[in-house]
Tab-separated table of C-alpha atoms in Angstrom:
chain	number	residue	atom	x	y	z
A	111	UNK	CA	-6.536	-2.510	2.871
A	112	UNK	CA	-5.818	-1.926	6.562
A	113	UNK	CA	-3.263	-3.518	8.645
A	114	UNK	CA	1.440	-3.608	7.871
A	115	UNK	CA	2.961	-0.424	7.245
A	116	UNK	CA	-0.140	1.716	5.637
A	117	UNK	CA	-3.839	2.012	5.867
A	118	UNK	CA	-5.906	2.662	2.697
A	119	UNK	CA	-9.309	3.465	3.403
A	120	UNK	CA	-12.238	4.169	0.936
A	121	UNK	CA	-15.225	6.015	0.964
A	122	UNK	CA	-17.473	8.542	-1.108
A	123	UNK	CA	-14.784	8.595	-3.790
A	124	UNK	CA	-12.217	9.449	-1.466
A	125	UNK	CA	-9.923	7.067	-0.363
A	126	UNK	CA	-7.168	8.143	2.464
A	127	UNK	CA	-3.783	6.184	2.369
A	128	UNK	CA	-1.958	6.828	5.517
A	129	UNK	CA	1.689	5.976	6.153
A	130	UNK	CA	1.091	3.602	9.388
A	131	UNK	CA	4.277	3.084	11.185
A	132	UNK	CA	5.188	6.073	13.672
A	133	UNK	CA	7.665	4.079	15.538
A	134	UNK	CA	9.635	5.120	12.489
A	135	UNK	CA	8.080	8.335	12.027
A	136	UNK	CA	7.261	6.697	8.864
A	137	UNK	CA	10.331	6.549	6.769
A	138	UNK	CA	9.248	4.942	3.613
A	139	UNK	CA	12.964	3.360	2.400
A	140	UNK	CA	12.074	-0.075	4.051
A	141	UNK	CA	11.241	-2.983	1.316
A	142	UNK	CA	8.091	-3.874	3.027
A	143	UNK	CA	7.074	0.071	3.091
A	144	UNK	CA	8.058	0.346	-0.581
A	145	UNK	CA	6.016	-2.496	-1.336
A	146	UNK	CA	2.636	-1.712	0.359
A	147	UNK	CA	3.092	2.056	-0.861
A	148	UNK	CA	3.359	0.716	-4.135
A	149	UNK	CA	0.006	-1.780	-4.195
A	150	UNK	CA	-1.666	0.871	-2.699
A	151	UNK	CA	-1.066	3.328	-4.593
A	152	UNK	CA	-2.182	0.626	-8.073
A	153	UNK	CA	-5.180	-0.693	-5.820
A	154	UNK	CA	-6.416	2.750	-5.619
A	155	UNK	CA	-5.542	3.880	-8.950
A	156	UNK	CA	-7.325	0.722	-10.824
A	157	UNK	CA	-10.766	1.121	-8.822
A	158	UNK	CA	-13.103	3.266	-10.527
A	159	UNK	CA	-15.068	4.350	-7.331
A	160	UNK	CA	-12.082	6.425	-6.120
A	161	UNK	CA	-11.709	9.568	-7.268
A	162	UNK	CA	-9.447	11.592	-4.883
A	163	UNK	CA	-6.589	10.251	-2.743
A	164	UNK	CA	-5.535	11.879	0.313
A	165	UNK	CA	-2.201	10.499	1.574
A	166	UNK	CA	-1.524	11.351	5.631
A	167	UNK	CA	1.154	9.794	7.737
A	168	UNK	CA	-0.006	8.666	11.256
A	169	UNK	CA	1.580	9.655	14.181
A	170	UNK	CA	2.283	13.837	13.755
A	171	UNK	CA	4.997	12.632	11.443
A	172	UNK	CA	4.416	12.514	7.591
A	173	UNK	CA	7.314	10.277	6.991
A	174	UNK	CA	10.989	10.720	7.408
A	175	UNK	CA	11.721	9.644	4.493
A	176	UNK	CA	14.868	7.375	3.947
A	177	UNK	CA	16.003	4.238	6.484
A	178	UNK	CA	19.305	6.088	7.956
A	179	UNK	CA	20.434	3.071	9.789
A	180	UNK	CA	20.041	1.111	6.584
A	181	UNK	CA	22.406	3.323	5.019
A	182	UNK	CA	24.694	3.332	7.323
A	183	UNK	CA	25.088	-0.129	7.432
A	184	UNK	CA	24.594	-0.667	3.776
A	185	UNK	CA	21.518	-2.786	3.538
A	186	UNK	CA	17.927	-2.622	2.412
A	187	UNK	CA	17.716	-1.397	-0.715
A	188	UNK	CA	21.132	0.658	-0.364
A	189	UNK	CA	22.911	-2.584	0.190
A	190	UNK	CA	25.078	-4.342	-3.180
A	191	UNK	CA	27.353	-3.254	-5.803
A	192	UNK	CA	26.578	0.363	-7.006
A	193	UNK	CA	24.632	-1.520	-10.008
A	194	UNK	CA	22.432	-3.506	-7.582
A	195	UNK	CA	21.825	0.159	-5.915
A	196	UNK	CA	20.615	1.643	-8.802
A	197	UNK	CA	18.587	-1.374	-9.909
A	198	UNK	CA	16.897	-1.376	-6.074
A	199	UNK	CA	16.154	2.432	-6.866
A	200	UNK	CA	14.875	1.690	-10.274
A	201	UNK	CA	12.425	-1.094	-9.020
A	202	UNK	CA	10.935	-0.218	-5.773
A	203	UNK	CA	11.214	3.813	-4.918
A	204	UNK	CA	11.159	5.256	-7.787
A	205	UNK	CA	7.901	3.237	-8.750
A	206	UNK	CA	6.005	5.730	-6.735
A	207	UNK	CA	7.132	9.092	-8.621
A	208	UNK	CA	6.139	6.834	-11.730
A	209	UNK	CA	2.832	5.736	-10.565
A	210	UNK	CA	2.030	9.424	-8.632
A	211	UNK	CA	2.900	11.138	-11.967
A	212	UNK	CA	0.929	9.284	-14.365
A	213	UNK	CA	-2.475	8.693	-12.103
A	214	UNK	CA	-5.748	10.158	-13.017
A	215	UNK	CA	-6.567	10.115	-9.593
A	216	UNK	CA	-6.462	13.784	-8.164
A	217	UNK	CA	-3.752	13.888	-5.407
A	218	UNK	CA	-3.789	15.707	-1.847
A	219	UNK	CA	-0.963	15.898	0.602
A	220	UNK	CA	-2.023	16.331	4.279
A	221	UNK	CA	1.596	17.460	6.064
A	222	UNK	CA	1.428	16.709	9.901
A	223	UNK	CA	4.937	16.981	11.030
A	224	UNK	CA	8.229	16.134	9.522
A	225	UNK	CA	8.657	15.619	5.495
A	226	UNK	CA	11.912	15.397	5.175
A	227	UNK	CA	14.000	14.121	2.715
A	228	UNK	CA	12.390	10.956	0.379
A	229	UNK	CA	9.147	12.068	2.671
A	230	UNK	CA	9.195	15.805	1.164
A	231	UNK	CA	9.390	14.074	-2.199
A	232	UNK	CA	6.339	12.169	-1.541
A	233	UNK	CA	4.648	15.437	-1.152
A	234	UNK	CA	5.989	17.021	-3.756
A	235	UNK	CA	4.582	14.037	-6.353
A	236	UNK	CA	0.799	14.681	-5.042
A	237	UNK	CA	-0.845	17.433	-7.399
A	238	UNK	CA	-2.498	19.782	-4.120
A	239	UNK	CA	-0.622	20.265	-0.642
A	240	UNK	CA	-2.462	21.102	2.828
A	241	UNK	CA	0.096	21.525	6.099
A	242	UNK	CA	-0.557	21.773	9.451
A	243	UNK	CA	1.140	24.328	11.154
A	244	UNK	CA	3.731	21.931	13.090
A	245	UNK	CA	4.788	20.347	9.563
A	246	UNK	CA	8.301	21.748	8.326
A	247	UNK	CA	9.731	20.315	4.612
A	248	UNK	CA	13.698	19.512	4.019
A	249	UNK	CA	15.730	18.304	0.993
A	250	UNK	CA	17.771	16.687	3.177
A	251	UNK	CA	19.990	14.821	0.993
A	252	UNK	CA	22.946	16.337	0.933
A	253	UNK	CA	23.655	16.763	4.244
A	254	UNK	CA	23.686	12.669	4.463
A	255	UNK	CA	25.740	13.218	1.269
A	256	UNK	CA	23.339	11.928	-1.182
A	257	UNK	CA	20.640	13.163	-3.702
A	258	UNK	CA	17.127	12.715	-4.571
A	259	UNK	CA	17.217	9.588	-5.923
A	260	UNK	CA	13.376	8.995	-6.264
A	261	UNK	CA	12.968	11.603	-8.583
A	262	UNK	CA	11.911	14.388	-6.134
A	263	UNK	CA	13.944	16.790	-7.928
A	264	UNK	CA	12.056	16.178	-10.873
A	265	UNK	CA	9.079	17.524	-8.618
A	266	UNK	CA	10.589	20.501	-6.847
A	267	UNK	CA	11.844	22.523	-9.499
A	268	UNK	CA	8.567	22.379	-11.552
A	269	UNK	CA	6.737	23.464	-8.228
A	270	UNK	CA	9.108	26.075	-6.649
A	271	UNK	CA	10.943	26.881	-10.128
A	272	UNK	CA	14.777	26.598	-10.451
A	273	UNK	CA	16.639	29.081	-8.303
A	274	UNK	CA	14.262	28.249	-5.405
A	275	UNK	CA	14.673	24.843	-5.242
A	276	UNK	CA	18.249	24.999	-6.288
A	277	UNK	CA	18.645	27.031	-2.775
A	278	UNK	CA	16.333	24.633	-0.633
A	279	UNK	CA	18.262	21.564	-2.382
A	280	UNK	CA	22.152	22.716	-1.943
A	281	UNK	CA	21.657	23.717	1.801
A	282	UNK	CA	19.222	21.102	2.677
A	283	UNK	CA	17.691	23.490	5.312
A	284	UNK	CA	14.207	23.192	6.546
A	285	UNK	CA	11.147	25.355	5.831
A	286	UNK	CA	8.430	25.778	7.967
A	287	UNK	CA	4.902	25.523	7.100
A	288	UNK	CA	4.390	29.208	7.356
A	289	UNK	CA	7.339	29.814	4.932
A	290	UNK	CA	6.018	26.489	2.465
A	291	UNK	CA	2.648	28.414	2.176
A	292	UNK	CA	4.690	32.146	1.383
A	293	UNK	CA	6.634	30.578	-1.662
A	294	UNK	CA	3.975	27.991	-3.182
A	295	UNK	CA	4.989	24.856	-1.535
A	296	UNK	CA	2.141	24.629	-0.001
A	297	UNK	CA	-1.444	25.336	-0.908
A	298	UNK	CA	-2.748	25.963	3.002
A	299	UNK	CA	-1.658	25.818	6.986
A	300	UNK	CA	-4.003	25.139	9.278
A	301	UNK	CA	-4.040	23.901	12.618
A	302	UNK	CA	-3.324	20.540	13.047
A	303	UNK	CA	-6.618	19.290	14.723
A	304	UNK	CA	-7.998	20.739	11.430
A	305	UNK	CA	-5.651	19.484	8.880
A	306	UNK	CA	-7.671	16.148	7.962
A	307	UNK	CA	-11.124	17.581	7.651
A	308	UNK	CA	-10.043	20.257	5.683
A	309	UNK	CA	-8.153	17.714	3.393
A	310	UNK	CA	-10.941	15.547	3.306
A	311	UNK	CA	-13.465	18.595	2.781
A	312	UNK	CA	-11.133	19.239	-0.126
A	313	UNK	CA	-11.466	15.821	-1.555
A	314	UNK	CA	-15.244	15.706	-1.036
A	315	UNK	CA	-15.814	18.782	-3.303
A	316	UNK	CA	-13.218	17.436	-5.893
A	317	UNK	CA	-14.826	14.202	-6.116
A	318	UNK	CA	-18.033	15.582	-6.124
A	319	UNK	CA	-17.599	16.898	-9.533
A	320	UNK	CA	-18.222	15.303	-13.129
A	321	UNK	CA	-15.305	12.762	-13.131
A	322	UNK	CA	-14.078	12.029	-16.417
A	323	UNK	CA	-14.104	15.929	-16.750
A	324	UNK	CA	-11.826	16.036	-13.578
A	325	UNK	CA	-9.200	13.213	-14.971
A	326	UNK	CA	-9.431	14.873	-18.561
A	327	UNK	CA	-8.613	18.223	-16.875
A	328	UNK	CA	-5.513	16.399	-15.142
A	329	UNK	CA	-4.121	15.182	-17.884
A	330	UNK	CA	-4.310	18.801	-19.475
A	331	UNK	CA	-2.537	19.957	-16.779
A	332	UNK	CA	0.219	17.032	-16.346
A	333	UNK	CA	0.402	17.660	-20.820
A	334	UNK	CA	0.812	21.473	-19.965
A	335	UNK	CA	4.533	21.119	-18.624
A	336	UNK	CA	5.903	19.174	-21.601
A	337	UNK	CA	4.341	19.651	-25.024
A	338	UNK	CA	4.460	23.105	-27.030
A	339	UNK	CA	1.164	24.852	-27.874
A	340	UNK	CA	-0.074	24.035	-31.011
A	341	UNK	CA	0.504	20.031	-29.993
A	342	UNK	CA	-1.327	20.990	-26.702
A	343	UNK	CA	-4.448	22.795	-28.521
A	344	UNK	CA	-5.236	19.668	-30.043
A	345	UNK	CA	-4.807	17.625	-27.083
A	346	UNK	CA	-6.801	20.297	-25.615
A	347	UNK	CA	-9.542	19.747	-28.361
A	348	UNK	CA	-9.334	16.334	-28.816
A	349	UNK	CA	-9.969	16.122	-25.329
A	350	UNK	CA	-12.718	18.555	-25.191
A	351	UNK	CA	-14.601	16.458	-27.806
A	352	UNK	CA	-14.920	13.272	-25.986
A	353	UNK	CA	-16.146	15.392	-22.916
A	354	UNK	CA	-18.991	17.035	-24.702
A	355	UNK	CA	-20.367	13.768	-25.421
A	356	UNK	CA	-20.531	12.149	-22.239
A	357	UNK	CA	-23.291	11.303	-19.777
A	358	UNK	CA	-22.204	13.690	-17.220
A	359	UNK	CA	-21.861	16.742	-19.372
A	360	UNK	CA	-25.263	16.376	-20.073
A	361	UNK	CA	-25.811	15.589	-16.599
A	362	UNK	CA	-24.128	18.991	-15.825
A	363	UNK	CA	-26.309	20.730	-18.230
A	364	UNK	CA	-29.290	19.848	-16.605
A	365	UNK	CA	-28.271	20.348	-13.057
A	366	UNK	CA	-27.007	24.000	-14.057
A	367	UNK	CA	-30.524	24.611	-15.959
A	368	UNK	CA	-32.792	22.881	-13.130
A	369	UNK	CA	-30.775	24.643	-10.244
A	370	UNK	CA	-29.514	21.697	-8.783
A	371	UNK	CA	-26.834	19.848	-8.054
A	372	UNK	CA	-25.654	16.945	-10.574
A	373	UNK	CA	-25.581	13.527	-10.327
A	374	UNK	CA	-22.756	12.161	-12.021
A	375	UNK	CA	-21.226	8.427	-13.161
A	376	UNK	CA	-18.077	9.067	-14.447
A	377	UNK	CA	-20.037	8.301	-17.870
Protein backbone atom coordinates (compact mmCIF):
# COMPACT_ATOMS: atom_id res chain seq x y z
CA UNK A 1 0.00 0.00 0.00
CA UNK A 2 2.13 3.02 -0.93
CA UNK A 3 1.01 6.25 -2.24
CA UNK A 4 -2.13 9.23 -0.25
CA UNK A 5 -1.51 10.07 3.18
CA UNK A 6 0.51 6.76 4.52
CA UNK A 7 2.88 4.17 3.31
CA UNK A 8 2.54 0.54 4.52
CA UNK A 9 5.32 -1.49 3.62
CA UNK A 10 5.90 -5.29 4.24
CA UNK A 11 8.66 -7.43 4.65
CA UNK A 12 10.15 -10.39 6.83
CA UNK A 13 7.08 -10.17 9.06
CA UNK A 14 7.52 -6.68 9.64
CA UNK A 15 5.51 -4.32 8.03
CA UNK A 16 6.27 -0.35 8.64
CA UNK A 17 3.19 2.04 8.31
CA UNK A 18 4.41 5.52 8.08
CA UNK A 19 2.25 8.62 8.42
CA UNK A 20 3.13 10.25 4.81
CA UNK A 21 2.12 13.80 4.74
CA UNK A 22 4.81 16.24 6.38
CA UNK A 23 3.38 19.26 4.81
CA UNK A 24 1.07 18.73 7.76
CA UNK A 25 3.53 17.39 10.02
CA UNK A 26 1.16 14.61 9.81
CA UNK A 27 -1.89 15.49 11.75
CA UNK A 28 -4.08 12.52 11.48
CA UNK A 29 -7.80 14.43 12.09
CA UNK A 30 -8.31 14.74 8.22
CA UNK A 31 -11.15 12.19 6.78
CA UNK A 32 -8.88 10.95 4.14
CA UNK A 33 -5.99 10.38 6.95
CA UNK A 34 -8.57 8.67 9.19
CA UNK A 35 -9.51 6.55 6.47
CA UNK A 36 -6.16 5.19 5.12
CA UNK A 37 -4.96 4.85 8.91
CA UNK A 38 -7.83 2.82 9.39
CA UNK A 39 -7.43 0.19 6.16
CA UNK A 40 -4.08 0.04 7.04
CA UNK A 41 -4.12 -0.68 10.11
CA UNK A 42 -7.12 -3.93 9.08
CA UNK A 43 -4.87 -4.71 5.90
CA UNK A 44 -2.06 -5.37 8.16
CA UNK A 45 -3.88 -6.90 10.90
CA UNK A 46 -5.82 -9.59 8.53
CA UNK A 47 -2.47 -10.81 6.70
CA UNK A 48 -0.94 -13.61 8.37
CA UNK A 49 2.69 -12.90 7.09
CA UNK A 50 2.93 -9.79 9.32
CA UNK A 51 3.86 -10.16 12.54
CA UNK A 52 5.18 -6.82 13.93
CA UNK A 53 4.08 -3.31 12.91
CA UNK A 54 6.24 -0.43 13.25
CA UNK A 55 4.33 2.84 12.76
CA UNK A 56 6.85 6.08 11.87
CA UNK A 57 5.70 9.42 10.63
CA UNK A 58 7.79 10.86 7.70
CA UNK A 59 9.21 14.03 7.76
CA UNK A 60 10.98 14.42 11.62
CA UNK A 61 7.39 14.86 12.66
CA UNK A 62 5.36 11.86 14.10
CA UNK A 63 2.09 13.53 13.60
CA UNK A 64 0.54 16.56 15.10
CA UNK A 65 -2.23 15.12 15.81
CA UNK A 66 -5.62 17.02 15.35
CA UNK A 67 -6.57 19.44 12.06
CA UNK A 68 -6.47 22.95 14.11
CA UNK A 69 -7.76 24.90 11.23
CA UNK A 70 -10.58 22.40 10.94
CA UNK A 71 -11.55 23.20 14.31
CA UNK A 72 -11.46 26.44 14.10
CA UNK A 73 -13.61 26.68 11.38
CA UNK A 74 -15.82 23.86 12.41
CA UNK A 75 -15.47 21.33 9.67
CA UNK A 76 -14.03 17.91 9.01
CA UNK A 77 -15.06 15.71 11.34
CA UNK A 78 -15.57 18.57 14.10
CA UNK A 79 -18.11 20.14 11.85
CA UNK A 80 -22.34 19.44 12.73
CA UNK A 81 -24.54 19.43 15.63
CA UNK A 82 -22.73 18.19 18.84
CA UNK A 83 -24.52 14.67 17.95
CA UNK A 84 -22.99 14.57 14.44
CA UNK A 85 -19.54 15.37 16.45
CA UNK A 86 -19.72 12.60 18.52
CA UNK A 87 -20.99 10.24 15.83
CA UNK A 88 -17.77 11.53 13.48
CA UNK A 89 -15.62 10.59 16.67
CA UNK A 90 -17.36 7.34 17.14
CA UNK A 91 -16.85 6.25 13.41
CA UNK A 92 -13.58 7.34 12.12
CA UNK A 93 -10.90 8.26 15.12
CA UNK A 94 -11.74 6.36 17.57
CA UNK A 95 -11.65 3.22 15.18
CA UNK A 96 -7.95 3.24 15.61
CA UNK A 97 -7.76 2.95 19.61
CA UNK A 98 -10.36 0.05 18.81
CA UNK A 99 -8.45 -1.67 16.19
CA UNK A 100 -4.72 -0.85 18.03
CA UNK A 101 -6.20 -2.36 21.25
CA UNK A 102 -7.59 -5.49 20.10
CA UNK A 103 -4.68 -6.54 17.36
CA UNK A 104 -2.55 -9.53 17.78
CA UNK A 105 -0.08 -7.86 15.90
CA UNK A 106 2.83 -6.70 18.29
CA UNK A 107 3.01 -2.84 18.11
CA UNK A 108 6.20 -0.43 17.97
CA UNK A 109 6.18 3.32 18.05
CA UNK A 110 9.21 4.99 16.36
CA UNK A 111 8.89 8.92 17.79
CA UNK A 112 10.83 11.32 15.39
CA UNK A 113 9.69 14.70 16.37
CA UNK A 114 6.47 16.11 17.56
CA UNK A 115 3.54 13.73 19.11
CA UNK A 116 1.40 15.93 20.26
CA UNK A 117 -1.97 15.80 21.09
CA UNK A 118 -4.28 12.93 18.98
CA UNK A 119 -0.46 12.08 17.67
CA UNK A 120 0.78 11.25 21.42
CA UNK A 121 -2.33 9.09 21.59
CA UNK A 122 -1.33 7.19 18.63
CA UNK A 123 1.73 6.31 20.51
CA UNK A 124 0.35 5.63 23.46
CA UNK A 125 -2.13 2.74 21.69
CA UNK A 126 1.14 0.82 20.25
CA UNK A 127 2.25 -1.87 22.96
CA UNK A 128 6.48 -0.83 22.79
CA UNK A 129 7.78 2.90 22.30
CA UNK A 130 11.35 3.87 20.74
CA UNK A 131 12.10 7.98 20.54
CA UNK A 132 14.60 9.73 18.99
CA UNK A 133 16.14 12.22 20.92
CA UNK A 134 14.46 15.36 19.04
CA UNK A 135 10.85 13.73 19.72
CA UNK A 136 8.96 15.58 22.70
CA UNK A 137 5.13 14.12 23.73
CA UNK A 138 2.09 16.64 24.78
CA UNK A 139 -1.54 16.10 25.90
CA UNK A 140 -2.32 19.01 24.34
CA UNK A 141 -5.94 19.14 24.61
CA UNK A 142 -6.75 21.36 26.95
CA UNK A 143 -4.93 24.11 26.06
CA UNK A 144 -7.19 24.13 22.64
CA UNK A 145 -9.92 23.55 25.27
CA UNK A 146 -10.77 20.08 24.46
CA UNK A 147 -10.05 16.44 25.62
CA UNK A 148 -8.85 13.22 24.37
CA UNK A 149 -11.52 12.28 22.46
CA UNK A 150 -9.91 9.17 20.74
CA UNK A 151 -9.55 7.41 23.76
CA UNK A 152 -5.90 8.36 24.54
CA UNK A 153 -6.71 8.77 28.05
CA UNK A 154 -7.75 5.38 28.19
CA UNK A 155 -3.97 4.71 27.19
CA UNK A 156 -2.04 7.13 29.36
CA UNK A 157 -3.15 6.37 32.67
CA UNK A 158 -2.62 2.55 32.28
CA UNK A 159 1.01 3.45 31.00
CA UNK A 160 2.13 6.36 33.28
CA UNK A 161 -0.50 5.44 36.17
CA UNK A 162 -3.00 8.07 37.48
CA UNK A 163 -1.33 10.98 39.21
CA UNK A 164 1.24 11.11 36.36
CA UNK A 165 -0.87 11.40 33.66
CA UNK A 166 -3.40 13.37 35.56
CA UNK A 167 -0.36 16.08 35.78
CA UNK A 168 0.82 15.70 32.02
CA UNK A 169 -3.07 15.85 31.00
CA UNK A 170 -4.32 19.09 33.16
CA UNK A 171 -1.25 21.25 32.11
CA UNK A 172 -0.87 19.92 28.69
CA UNK A 173 2.93 20.63 28.89
CA UNK A 174 5.44 18.84 26.83
CA UNK A 175 7.98 16.17 27.80
CA UNK A 176 11.01 15.58 26.19
CA UNK A 177 12.32 12.37 25.10
CA UNK A 178 14.89 12.29 27.80
CA UNK A 179 12.15 12.90 30.46
CA UNK A 180 9.50 10.15 28.38
CA UNK A 181 12.33 7.52 28.85
CA UNK A 182 12.88 8.64 33.00
CA UNK A 183 9.08 8.01 33.80
CA UNK A 184 8.16 4.92 31.41
CA UNK A 185 6.76 6.66 28.48
CA UNK A 186 9.13 5.55 26.57
CA UNK A 187 11.01 2.30 26.25
CA UNK A 188 14.43 3.96 24.52
CA UNK A 189 16.10 7.42 23.00
CA UNK A 190 18.38 7.17 20.56
CA UNK A 191 19.66 9.33 18.03
CA UNK A 192 17.57 10.02 15.36
CA UNK A 193 19.69 8.64 12.39
CA UNK A 194 19.34 5.47 14.55
CA UNK A 195 15.79 5.47 15.53
CA UNK A 196 14.45 3.23 12.49
CA UNK A 197 17.02 0.51 12.55
CA UNK A 198 16.80 0.10 16.01
CA UNK A 199 12.91 -0.11 15.66
CA UNK A 200 13.17 -2.33 12.92
CA UNK A 201 16.03 -4.44 14.72
CA UNK A 202 13.37 -4.62 17.41
CA UNK A 203 10.73 -5.95 15.14
CA UNK A 204 13.09 -8.42 13.44
CA UNK A 205 13.84 -10.24 16.77
CA UNK A 206 10.07 -10.08 17.78
CA UNK A 207 8.97 -11.55 14.66
CA UNK A 208 11.56 -13.89 14.62
CA UNK A 209 10.05 -15.79 17.39
CA UNK A 210 7.35 -18.71 17.49
CA UNK A 211 4.24 -16.63 16.48
CA UNK A 212 1.18 -17.93 17.81
CA UNK A 213 3.25 -18.03 21.13
CA UNK A 214 3.92 -14.22 20.61
CA UNK A 215 -0.01 -13.29 19.90
CA UNK A 216 -1.05 -15.80 22.79
CA UNK A 217 1.43 -13.94 25.05
CA UNK A 218 -0.33 -10.54 23.91
CA UNK A 219 -3.44 -11.38 24.66
CA UNK A 220 -2.18 -12.45 28.26
CA UNK A 221 -0.91 -9.29 28.63
CA UNK A 222 -3.89 -7.05 27.05
CA UNK A 223 -6.28 -9.88 29.65
CA UNK A 224 -3.80 -8.86 32.52
CA UNK A 225 -5.29 -5.21 32.98
CA UNK A 226 -8.95 -6.24 33.24
CA UNK A 227 -9.83 -9.67 34.60
CA UNK A 228 -9.09 -10.79 38.37
CA UNK A 229 -6.73 -13.74 38.97
CA UNK A 230 -8.37 -16.79 39.27
CA UNK A 231 -10.41 -15.83 35.76
CA UNK A 232 -6.88 -14.96 34.39
CA UNK A 233 -5.17 -18.43 35.55
CA UNK A 234 -7.44 -20.15 33.40
CA UNK A 235 -7.10 -17.93 30.56
CA UNK A 236 -3.57 -18.34 31.35
CA UNK A 237 -3.98 -22.23 31.14
CA UNK A 238 -6.34 -22.50 28.64
CA UNK A 239 -4.04 -20.66 26.66
CA UNK A 240 -1.01 -22.53 27.59
CA UNK A 241 -2.72 -25.75 26.37
CA UNK A 242 -3.31 -24.89 22.84
CA UNK A 243 0.43 -23.68 22.73
CA UNK A 244 1.91 -26.93 23.85
CA UNK A 245 0.36 -28.55 21.01
CA UNK A 246 1.41 -26.61 18.19
CA UNK A 247 3.92 -27.06 15.39
CA UNK A 248 6.21 -24.46 16.57
CA UNK A 249 6.51 -25.52 20.16
CA UNK A 250 7.78 -28.54 18.94
CA UNK A 251 9.70 -26.66 16.53
CA UNK A 252 11.18 -24.77 19.57
CA UNK A 253 11.98 -27.93 21.28
CA UNK A 254 14.11 -29.10 18.74
CA UNK A 255 15.93 -25.96 17.92
CA UNK A 256 16.74 -25.55 21.80
CA UNK A 257 17.93 -29.41 21.88
CA UNK A 258 19.88 -29.28 18.37
CA UNK A 259 21.48 -25.79 19.24
CA UNK A 260 19.94 -23.99 16.63
CA UNK A 261 17.81 -21.57 15.77
CA UNK A 262 13.97 -22.48 14.97
CA UNK A 263 12.10 -22.39 12.10
CA UNK A 264 8.72 -21.46 12.78
CA UNK A 265 5.03 -21.22 10.81
CA UNK A 266 2.88 -19.71 13.06
CA UNK A 267 1.50 -23.48 13.26
Amino acid sequence: MTGGPVRLENGDGVAVLTLDRPEARNAITDRDMLDAIISALEQADTDPSIRVLVVTGAGGAFSAGGNVKDMRTRSGIFGGTPAEVSEAYRTTIQQIPRLLATTDLVTIAAVDGPAIGAGFDLALMCDLRLASSRARFAHSFVDLGILPGDGGAWFLTRILGWQRAAELSFSARQVDADEAARIGLVLEVLDPADLMPRALDLAGTIAAKPPYSVRLTKRLLRAARSLPLEEFLDLTAAHQAIAHHTDDHAEAMDAFFERRPGRFTGR
